[in-house]
Amino acid sequence: MGKVYLLIKPDLLKVCKYLALRIETFGSDVKIFLKPHEFYVALKLVEHGALDYVLIDVRTFQSDVFNPYIEMSMMPNPAPVVVFNDPFPELDKMTAFWISKNKTYLVPRIAPERIDKLEDTFFLIEVFLKSERFNKYINVINRPETFLTEEEKLLQLDLEKFKAVHKISPSRFKVFKYLHERLEKEVSEKELISLLFGSYLPEKRAVLFSYICELRKACRNEKSVKIRIDREYKGHYSMRITLPAEKIKSLDDKKKISGYWLL
């Protein structure tokens, strides 16, 4: 099994894990890099014939002063290059563009036959990158949408619906929303009391405690997700949201069936 190196910006890590899984179905082992210097050091150290090709997010370099194809041509053991997330060329011309770029810059360091053999693989990568299901998360021209895994989608909570279903009063909802915006982070009672009354009033601790108790009851009655408001230590709270056991099992079953296509 050959290797494929993938250099990306951290904001694409989640969606590119799915890209990596897709590539691995072609028979290559993918390693993801988030730091350009580590990526280029790895290129210098790779053994002859061990690297099938590399993929590089166009945002990881300054295109007017750096050419990744030229950089690759100077490596001890060069490999074909795919630069993606580039506004040019058009989405349906990427394979031809990649083949042309590699032949222009990497032949004779790389035999043209080796590049031609990657045409089908490059085409499948092109199909993946331009697919409606994934392109919205990686398109450099338009602001990418936030990529959510299937689990993250299930963990999304409609706050206004929660408020209506459980008949949460505006003041209690203010506390709930504040904790939700800071999931798994400690929030002090001083913050919460100041939120409710404009400043910290120690005598209002009992009011806050009653609000927390009532919110916990509403959380226990919520069916879509499991919500906990924990007391981390004296005077500090945090909210955690997890999936119910039956949803976790359902998700695991889907993963077994859908594999990398599961979003």
Short mmCIF file of N, CA and C in Angstrom, two decimals, residues 38-171:
data_model
loop_
_atom_site.label_atom_id
_atom_site.label_comp_id
_atom_site.label_asym_id
_atom_site.label_seq_id
_atom_site.Cartn_x
_atom_site.Cartn_y
_atom_site.Cartn_z
N GLU A 38 6.10 20.70 8.60
CA GLU A 38 6.14 19.27 8.88
C GLU A 38 5.87 18.47 7.60
N PHE A 39 4.98 18.98 6.79
CA PHE A 39 4.64 18.34 5.52
C PHE A 39 5.87 18.27 4.61
N TYR A 40 6.56 19.41 4.46
CA TYR A 40 7.70 19.44 3.53
C TYR A 40 8.92 18.70 4.08
N VAL A 41 9.07 18.64 5.39
CA VAL A 41 10.12 17.81 5.97
C VAL A 41 9.84 16.34 5.67
N ALA A 42 8.56 15.94 5.82
CA ALA A 42 8.18 14.55 5.53
C ALA A 42 8.44 14.21 4.07
N LEU A 43 8.22 15.16 3.16
CA LEU A 43 8.47 14.92 1.74
C LEU A 43 9.96 14.65 1.49
N LYS A 44 10.81 15.38 2.19
CA LYS A 44 12.25 15.21 2.00
C LYS A 44 12.74 13.85 2.52
N LEU A 45 12.00 13.29 3.47
CA LEU A 45 12.44 12.05 4.10
C LEU A 45 11.78 10.80 3.51
N VAL A 46 10.78 10.98 2.66
CA VAL A 46 10.04 9.83 2.16
C VAL A 46 10.94 8.96 1.28
N GLU A 47 10.75 7.66 1.36
CA GLU A 47 11.56 6.72 0.59
C GLU A 47 11.11 6.68 -0.87
N HIS A 48 12.01 6.28 -1.72
CA HIS A 48 11.72 6.20 -3.15
C HIS A 48 10.56 5.24 -3.41
N GLY A 49 9.57 5.72 -4.14
CA GLY A 49 8.43 4.89 -4.52
C GLY A 49 7.38 4.70 -3.45
N ALA A 50 7.60 5.28 -2.27
CA ALA A 50 6.66 5.06 -1.16
C ALA A 50 5.44 5.97 -1.23
N LEU A 51 5.57 7.09 -1.94
CA LEU A 51 4.50 8.10 -1.97
C LEU A 51 3.78 8.04 -3.31
N ASP A 52 2.46 7.81 -3.27
CA ASP A 52 1.67 7.76 -4.51
C ASP A 52 1.48 9.15 -5.09
N TYR A 53 1.05 10.09 -4.25
CA TYR A 53 0.83 11.48 -4.64
C TYR A 53 0.55 12.28 -3.39
N VAL A 54 0.47 13.60 -3.53
CA VAL A 54 0.14 14.47 -2.41
C VAL A 54 -1.02 15.38 -2.79
N LEU A 55 -1.79 15.78 -1.80
CA LEU A 55 -2.86 16.76 -1.98
C LEU A 55 -2.55 17.97 -1.10
N ILE A 56 -2.69 19.15 -1.66
CA ILE A 56 -2.34 20.38 -0.94
C ILE A 56 -3.49 21.38 -1.05
N ASP A 57 -3.96 21.84 0.08
CA ASP A 57 -4.96 22.91 0.11
C ASP A 57 -4.29 24.20 -0.37
N VAL A 58 -4.86 24.85 -1.38
CA VAL A 58 -4.26 26.04 -1.98
C VAL A 58 -4.04 27.15 -0.95
N ARG A 59 -4.79 27.11 0.14
CA ARG A 59 -4.66 28.17 1.15
C ARG A 59 -3.43 28.01 2.04
N THR A 60 -2.70 26.91 1.89
CA THR A 60 -1.53 26.68 2.74
C THR A 60 -0.26 27.32 2.20
N PHE A 61 -0.36 27.97 1.06
CA PHE A 61 0.82 28.65 0.52
C PHE A 61 0.39 29.93 -0.20
N GLN A 62 1.34 30.83 -0.39
CA GLN A 62 1.09 32.09 -1.08
C GLN A 62 1.43 31.88 -2.55
N SER A 63 0.41 31.78 -3.39
CA SER A 63 0.59 31.33 -4.76
C SER A 63 1.44 32.25 -5.62
N ASP A 64 1.52 33.53 -5.27
CA ASP A 64 2.30 34.43 -6.11
C ASP A 64 3.81 34.34 -5.83
N VAL A 65 4.18 33.65 -4.75
CA VAL A 65 5.61 33.52 -4.43
C VAL A 65 6.05 32.07 -4.25
N PHE A 66 5.11 31.15 -4.31
CA PHE A 66 5.45 29.74 -4.05
C PHE A 66 4.71 28.85 -5.02
N ASN A 67 5.41 27.93 -5.65
CA ASN A 67 4.82 26.98 -6.58
C ASN A 67 5.07 25.57 -6.05
N PRO A 68 4.02 24.88 -5.57
CA PRO A 68 4.22 23.54 -4.98
C PRO A 68 4.73 22.51 -5.99
N TYR A 69 4.45 22.72 -7.27
CA TYR A 69 4.94 21.79 -8.28
C TYR A 69 6.46 21.91 -8.44
N ILE A 70 6.94 23.15 -8.44
CA ILE A 70 8.39 23.37 -8.52
C ILE A 70 9.06 22.84 -7.26
N GLU A 71 8.45 23.10 -6.11
CA GLU A 71 9.00 22.61 -4.84
C GLU A 71 9.11 21.09 -4.86
N MET A 72 8.06 20.43 -5.36
CA MET A 72 8.07 18.97 -5.43
C MET A 72 9.16 18.48 -6.40
N SER A 73 9.38 19.21 -7.49
CA SER A 73 10.38 18.77 -8.48
C SER A 73 11.79 18.75 -7.90
N MET A 74 12.01 19.48 -6.81
CA MET A 74 13.34 19.54 -6.19
C MET A 74 13.49 18.56 -5.03
N MET A 75 12.44 17.80 -4.73
CA MET A 75 12.51 16.81 -3.66
C MET A 75 13.34 15.60 -4.08
N PRO A 76 13.98 14.92 -3.12
CA PRO A 76 14.78 13.73 -3.46
C PRO A 76 13.97 12.65 -4.17
N ASN A 77 12.72 12.44 -3.71
CA ASN A 77 11.85 11.44 -4.32
C ASN A 77 10.49 12.07 -4.61
N PRO A 78 10.37 12.81 -5.69
CA PRO A 78 9.13 13.55 -5.98
C PRO A 78 7.95 12.64 -6.26
N ALA A 79 6.76 13.20 -6.04
CA ALA A 79 5.52 12.49 -6.31
C ALA A 79 4.54 13.47 -6.94
N PRO A 80 3.55 12.98 -7.69
CA PRO A 80 2.56 13.86 -8.29
C PRO A 80 1.82 14.71 -7.25
N VAL A 81 1.39 15.88 -7.69
CA VAL A 81 0.79 16.87 -6.79
C VAL A 81 -0.65 17.18 -7.24
N VAL A 82 -1.55 17.26 -6.26
CA VAL A 82 -2.92 17.73 -6.49
C VAL A 82 -3.13 18.94 -5.60
N VAL A 83 -3.33 20.09 -6.21
CA VAL A 83 -3.66 21.30 -5.46
C VAL A 83 -5.17 21.49 -5.54
N PHE A 84 -5.83 21.45 -4.40
CA PHE A 84 -7.30 21.56 -4.41
C PHE A 84 -7.75 22.79 -3.63
N ASN A 85 -9.05 23.02 -3.66
CA ASN A 85 -9.65 24.20 -3.04
C ASN A 85 -9.25 25.47 -3.80
N ASP A 86 -8.87 25.28 -5.03
CA ASP A 86 -8.43 26.36 -5.90
C ASP A 86 -9.62 26.83 -6.74
N PRO A 87 -9.85 28.15 -6.85
CA PRO A 87 -10.97 28.62 -7.67
C PRO A 87 -10.80 28.34 -9.15
N PHE A 88 -9.58 28.01 -9.56
CA PHE A 88 -9.32 27.70 -10.96
C PHE A 88 -8.62 26.34 -11.04
N PRO A 89 -8.91 25.52 -12.03
CA PRO A 89 -9.89 25.75 -13.10
C PRO A 89 -11.31 25.44 -12.62
N GLU A 90 -12.24 25.37 -13.56
CA GLU A 90 -13.61 25.00 -13.22
C GLU A 90 -13.62 23.59 -12.66
N LEU A 91 -14.64 23.31 -11.86
CA LEU A 91 -14.69 22.04 -11.14
C LEU A 91 -14.63 20.82 -12.05
N ASP A 92 -15.19 20.93 -13.27
CA ASP A 92 -15.23 19.76 -14.14
C ASP A 92 -13.97 19.62 -15.00
N LYS A 93 -12.95 20.46 -14.74
CA LYS A 93 -11.71 20.38 -15.51
C LYS A 93 -10.50 20.11 -14.62
N MET A 94 -10.74 19.74 -13.38
CA MET A 94 -9.63 19.60 -12.44
C MET A 94 -8.68 18.46 -12.81
N THR A 95 -9.22 17.32 -13.21
CA THR A 95 -8.37 16.18 -13.51
C THR A 95 -7.38 16.51 -14.62
N ALA A 96 -7.88 17.07 -15.73
CA ALA A 96 -7.00 17.45 -16.84
C ALA A 96 -5.98 18.50 -16.41
N PHE A 97 -6.40 19.41 -15.55
CA PHE A 97 -5.51 20.46 -15.05
C PHE A 97 -4.39 19.86 -14.22
N TRP A 98 -4.73 18.94 -13.31
CA TRP A 98 -3.72 18.31 -12.46
C TRP A 98 -2.73 17.50 -13.29
N ILE A 99 -3.23 16.74 -14.27
CA ILE A 99 -2.36 15.94 -15.13
C ILE A 99 -1.40 16.86 -15.89
N SER A 100 -1.94 17.94 -16.46
CA SER A 100 -1.13 18.87 -17.23
C SER A 100 -0.06 19.53 -16.38
N LYS A 101 -0.44 19.99 -15.18
CA LYS A 101 0.51 20.66 -14.28
C LYS A 101 1.65 19.72 -13.88
N ASN A 102 1.31 18.49 -13.58
CA ASN A 102 2.33 17.54 -13.15
C ASN A 102 3.30 17.22 -14.29
N LYS A 103 2.79 17.07 -15.51
CA LYS A 103 3.66 16.78 -16.64
C LYS A 103 4.56 17.97 -16.96
N THR A 104 4.02 19.18 -16.79
CA THR A 104 4.79 20.38 -17.10
C THR A 104 5.97 20.55 -16.15
N TYR A 105 5.73 20.30 -14.86
CA TYR A 105 6.76 20.61 -13.86
C TYR A 105 7.56 19.39 -13.38
N LEU A 106 6.98 18.19 -13.46
CA LEU A 106 7.63 17.05 -12.83
C LEU A 106 8.27 16.05 -13.78
N VAL A 107 7.96 16.12 -15.05
CA VAL A 107 8.66 15.29 -16.04
C VAL A 107 9.95 16.04 -16.41
N PRO A 108 11.14 15.42 -16.40
CA PRO A 108 11.36 13.96 -16.36
C PRO A 108 11.63 13.39 -14.98
N ARG A 109 11.54 14.20 -13.89
CA ARG A 109 11.78 13.64 -12.55
C ARG A 109 10.81 12.50 -12.27
N ILE A 110 9.61 12.63 -12.82
CA ILE A 110 8.61 11.56 -12.72
C ILE A 110 8.25 11.14 -14.14
N ALA A 111 8.19 9.86 -14.37
CA ALA A 111 7.83 9.37 -15.71
C ALA A 111 6.39 9.77 -16.04
N PRO A 112 6.14 10.24 -17.27
CA PRO A 112 4.77 10.64 -17.63
C PRO A 112 3.77 9.50 -17.50
N GLU A 113 4.25 8.26 -17.67
CA GLU A 113 3.35 7.10 -17.53
C GLU A 113 2.82 6.98 -16.10
N ARG A 114 3.66 7.33 -15.15
CA ARG A 114 3.22 7.28 -13.74
C ARG A 114 2.11 8.28 -13.49
N ILE A 115 2.23 9.44 -14.10
CA ILE A 115 1.20 10.47 -13.95
C ILE A 115 -0.10 10.04 -14.64
N ASP A 116 0.04 9.49 -15.85
CA ASP A 116 -1.15 9.04 -16.59
C ASP A 116 -1.92 7.97 -15.82
N LYS A 117 -1.21 7.11 -15.10
CA LYS A 117 -1.87 6.04 -14.35
C LYS A 117 -2.77 6.57 -13.23
N LEU A 118 -2.53 7.83 -12.85
CA LEU A 118 -3.32 8.42 -11.76
C LEU A 118 -4.58 9.13 -12.27
N GLU A 119 -4.82 9.10 -13.56
CA GLU A 119 -5.96 9.85 -14.10
C GLU A 119 -7.28 9.42 -13.48
N ASP A 120 -7.50 8.11 -13.37
CA ASP A 120 -8.76 7.63 -12.79
C ASP A 120 -8.88 8.03 -11.32
N THR A 121 -7.77 7.94 -10.60
CA THR A 121 -7.78 8.33 -9.18
C THR A 121 -8.06 9.82 -9.04
N PHE A 122 -7.40 10.64 -9.87
CA PHE A 122 -7.63 12.08 -9.83
C PHE A 122 -9.09 12.41 -10.16
N PHE A 123 -9.66 11.65 -11.10
CA PHE A 123 -11.05 11.90 -11.47
C PHE A 123 -11.98 11.61 -10.31
N LEU A 124 -11.71 10.52 -9.57
CA LEU A 124 -12.56 10.20 -8.42
C LEU A 124 -12.42 11.25 -7.32
N ILE A 125 -11.22 11.80 -7.15
CA ILE A 125 -11.03 12.90 -6.19
C ILE A 125 -11.81 14.13 -6.66
N GLU A 126 -11.75 14.39 -7.95
CA GLU A 126 -12.51 15.52 -8.51
C GLU A 126 -14.00 15.36 -8.23
N VAL A 127 -14.52 14.15 -8.47
CA VAL A 127 -15.95 13.88 -8.23
C VAL A 127 -16.30 14.14 -6.77
N PHE A 128 -15.42 13.69 -5.88
CA PHE A 128 -15.65 13.91 -4.45
C PHE A 128 -15.67 15.40 -4.12
N LEU A 129 -14.67 16.13 -4.61
CA LEU A 129 -14.51 17.54 -4.25
C LEU A 129 -15.64 18.40 -4.80
N LYS A 130 -16.17 18.04 -5.96
CA LYS A 130 -17.20 18.89 -6.57
C LYS A 130 -18.61 18.42 -6.24
N SER A 131 -18.73 17.29 -5.53
CA SER A 131 -20.06 16.79 -5.20
C SER A 131 -20.81 17.79 -4.33
N GLU A 132 -22.08 17.88 -4.57
CA GLU A 132 -22.92 18.83 -3.83
C GLU A 132 -22.86 18.56 -2.33
N ARG A 133 -22.65 17.31 -1.98
CA ARG A 133 -22.66 16.93 -0.57
C ARG A 133 -21.43 17.46 0.19
N PHE A 134 -20.30 17.62 -0.52
CA PHE A 134 -19.07 18.00 0.15
C PHE A 134 -18.52 19.36 -0.24
N ASN A 135 -18.79 19.81 -1.47
CA ASN A 135 -18.17 21.02 -1.97
C ASN A 135 -18.49 22.25 -1.12
N LYS A 136 -19.67 22.27 -0.53
CA LYS A 136 -20.07 23.43 0.26
C LYS A 136 -19.21 23.61 1.51
N TYR A 137 -18.46 22.56 1.89
CA TYR A 137 -17.62 22.66 3.07
C TYR A 137 -16.18 23.06 2.74
N ILE A 138 -15.80 22.99 1.47
CA ILE A 138 -14.40 23.22 1.13
C ILE A 138 -14.20 24.26 0.03
N ASN A 139 -15.28 24.83 -0.50
CA ASN A 139 -15.17 25.76 -1.60
C ASN A 139 -14.51 27.06 -1.15
N VAL A 140 -13.36 27.40 -1.76
CA VAL A 140 -12.62 28.57 -1.34
C VAL A 140 -13.26 29.86 -1.82
N ILE A 141 -14.06 29.80 -2.89
CA ILE A 141 -14.66 31.01 -3.44
C ILE A 141 -15.77 31.52 -2.53
N ASN A 142 -16.66 30.63 -2.14
CA ASN A 142 -17.75 31.00 -1.25
C ASN A 142 -17.39 30.63 0.18
N ARG A 143 -17.97 31.32 1.12
CA ARG A 143 -17.71 31.00 2.52
C ARG A 143 -18.19 29.58 2.81
N PRO A 144 -17.29 28.68 3.21
CA PRO A 144 -17.71 27.30 3.45
C PRO A 144 -18.71 27.20 4.61
N GLU A 145 -19.61 26.25 4.48
CA GLU A 145 -20.51 25.97 5.58
C GLU A 145 -19.76 25.20 6.66
N THR A 146 -20.30 25.25 7.86
CA THR A 146 -19.68 24.50 8.96
C THR A 146 -19.96 23.02 8.77
N PHE A 147 -18.92 22.23 8.77
CA PHE A 147 -19.06 20.79 8.59
C PHE A 147 -19.44 20.15 9.92
N LEU A 148 -20.52 19.38 9.91
CA LEU A 148 -20.96 18.66 11.11
C LEU A 148 -21.00 17.16 10.82
N THR A 149 -20.44 16.38 11.71
CA THR A 149 -20.57 14.94 11.59
C THR A 149 -22.00 14.56 11.94
N GLU A 150 -22.35 13.31 11.66
CA GLU A 150 -23.70 12.85 11.99
C GLU A 150 -23.98 13.00 13.48
N GLU A 151 -22.98 12.68 14.30
CA GLU A 151 -23.17 12.81 15.75
C GLU A 151 -23.40 14.26 16.14
N GLU A 152 -22.63 15.17 15.55
CA GLU A 152 -22.80 16.59 15.87
C GLU A 152 -24.16 17.11 15.44
N LYS A 153 -24.65 16.60 14.31
CA LYS A 153 -25.99 17.00 13.86
C LYS A 153 -27.05 16.56 14.88
N LEU A 154 -26.89 15.34 15.38
CA LEU A 154 -27.86 14.82 16.34
C LEU A 154 -27.81 15.57 17.67
N LEU A 155 -26.65 16.15 17.96
CA LEU A 155 -26.48 16.86 19.23
C LEU A 155 -27.00 18.30 19.16
N GLN A 156 -27.37 18.74 17.97
CA GLN A 156 -27.88 20.10 17.83
C GLN A 156 -29.22 20.23 18.58
N LEU A 157 -29.34 21.28 19.35
CA LEU A 157 -30.55 21.49 20.14
C LEU A 157 -31.23 22.77 19.70
N ASP A 158 -32.50 22.66 19.34
CA ASP A 158 -33.30 23.83 18.98
C ASP A 158 -33.71 24.51 20.29
N LEU A 159 -33.04 25.61 20.61
CA LEU A 159 -33.26 26.25 21.91
C LEU A 159 -34.68 26.77 22.07
N GLU A 160 -35.20 27.39 21.02
CA GLU A 160 -36.55 27.95 21.13
C GLU A 160 -37.60 26.85 21.30
N LYS A 161 -37.38 25.72 20.63
CA LYS A 161 -38.29 24.59 20.79
C LYS A 161 -38.20 24.03 22.20
N PHE A 162 -36.96 23.91 22.70
CA PHE A 162 -36.77 23.44 24.08
C PHE A 162 -37.50 24.35 25.06
N LYS A 163 -37.38 25.63 24.85
CA LYS A 163 -38.03 26.61 25.72
C LYS A 163 -39.55 26.45 25.71
N ALA A 164 -40.10 26.26 24.50
CA ALA A 164 -41.56 26.15 24.38
C ALA A 164 -42.08 24.83 24.94
N VAL A 165 -41.41 23.72 24.59
CA VAL A 165 -41.87 22.40 25.02
C VAL A 165 -41.87 22.27 26.54
N HIS A 166 -40.81 22.80 27.16
CA HIS A 166 -40.66 22.63 28.60
C HIS A 166 -41.14 23.85 29.40
N LYS A 167 -41.75 24.80 28.68
CA LYS A 167 -42.35 25.98 29.33
C LYS A 167 -41.35 26.70 30.25
N ILE A 168 -40.21 27.04 29.67
CA ILE A 168 -39.15 27.72 30.41
C ILE A 168 -39.42 29.22 30.43
N SER A 169 -39.41 29.82 31.59
CA SER A 169 -39.64 31.26 31.69
C SER A 169 -38.46 32.04 31.10
N PRO A 170 -38.65 33.28 30.68
CA PRO A 170 -37.56 34.07 30.06
C PRO A 170 -36.31 34.16 30.93
N SER A 171 -36.48 34.36 32.23
CA SER A 171 -35.30 34.50 33.09
C SER A 171 -34.55 33.18 33.23
#
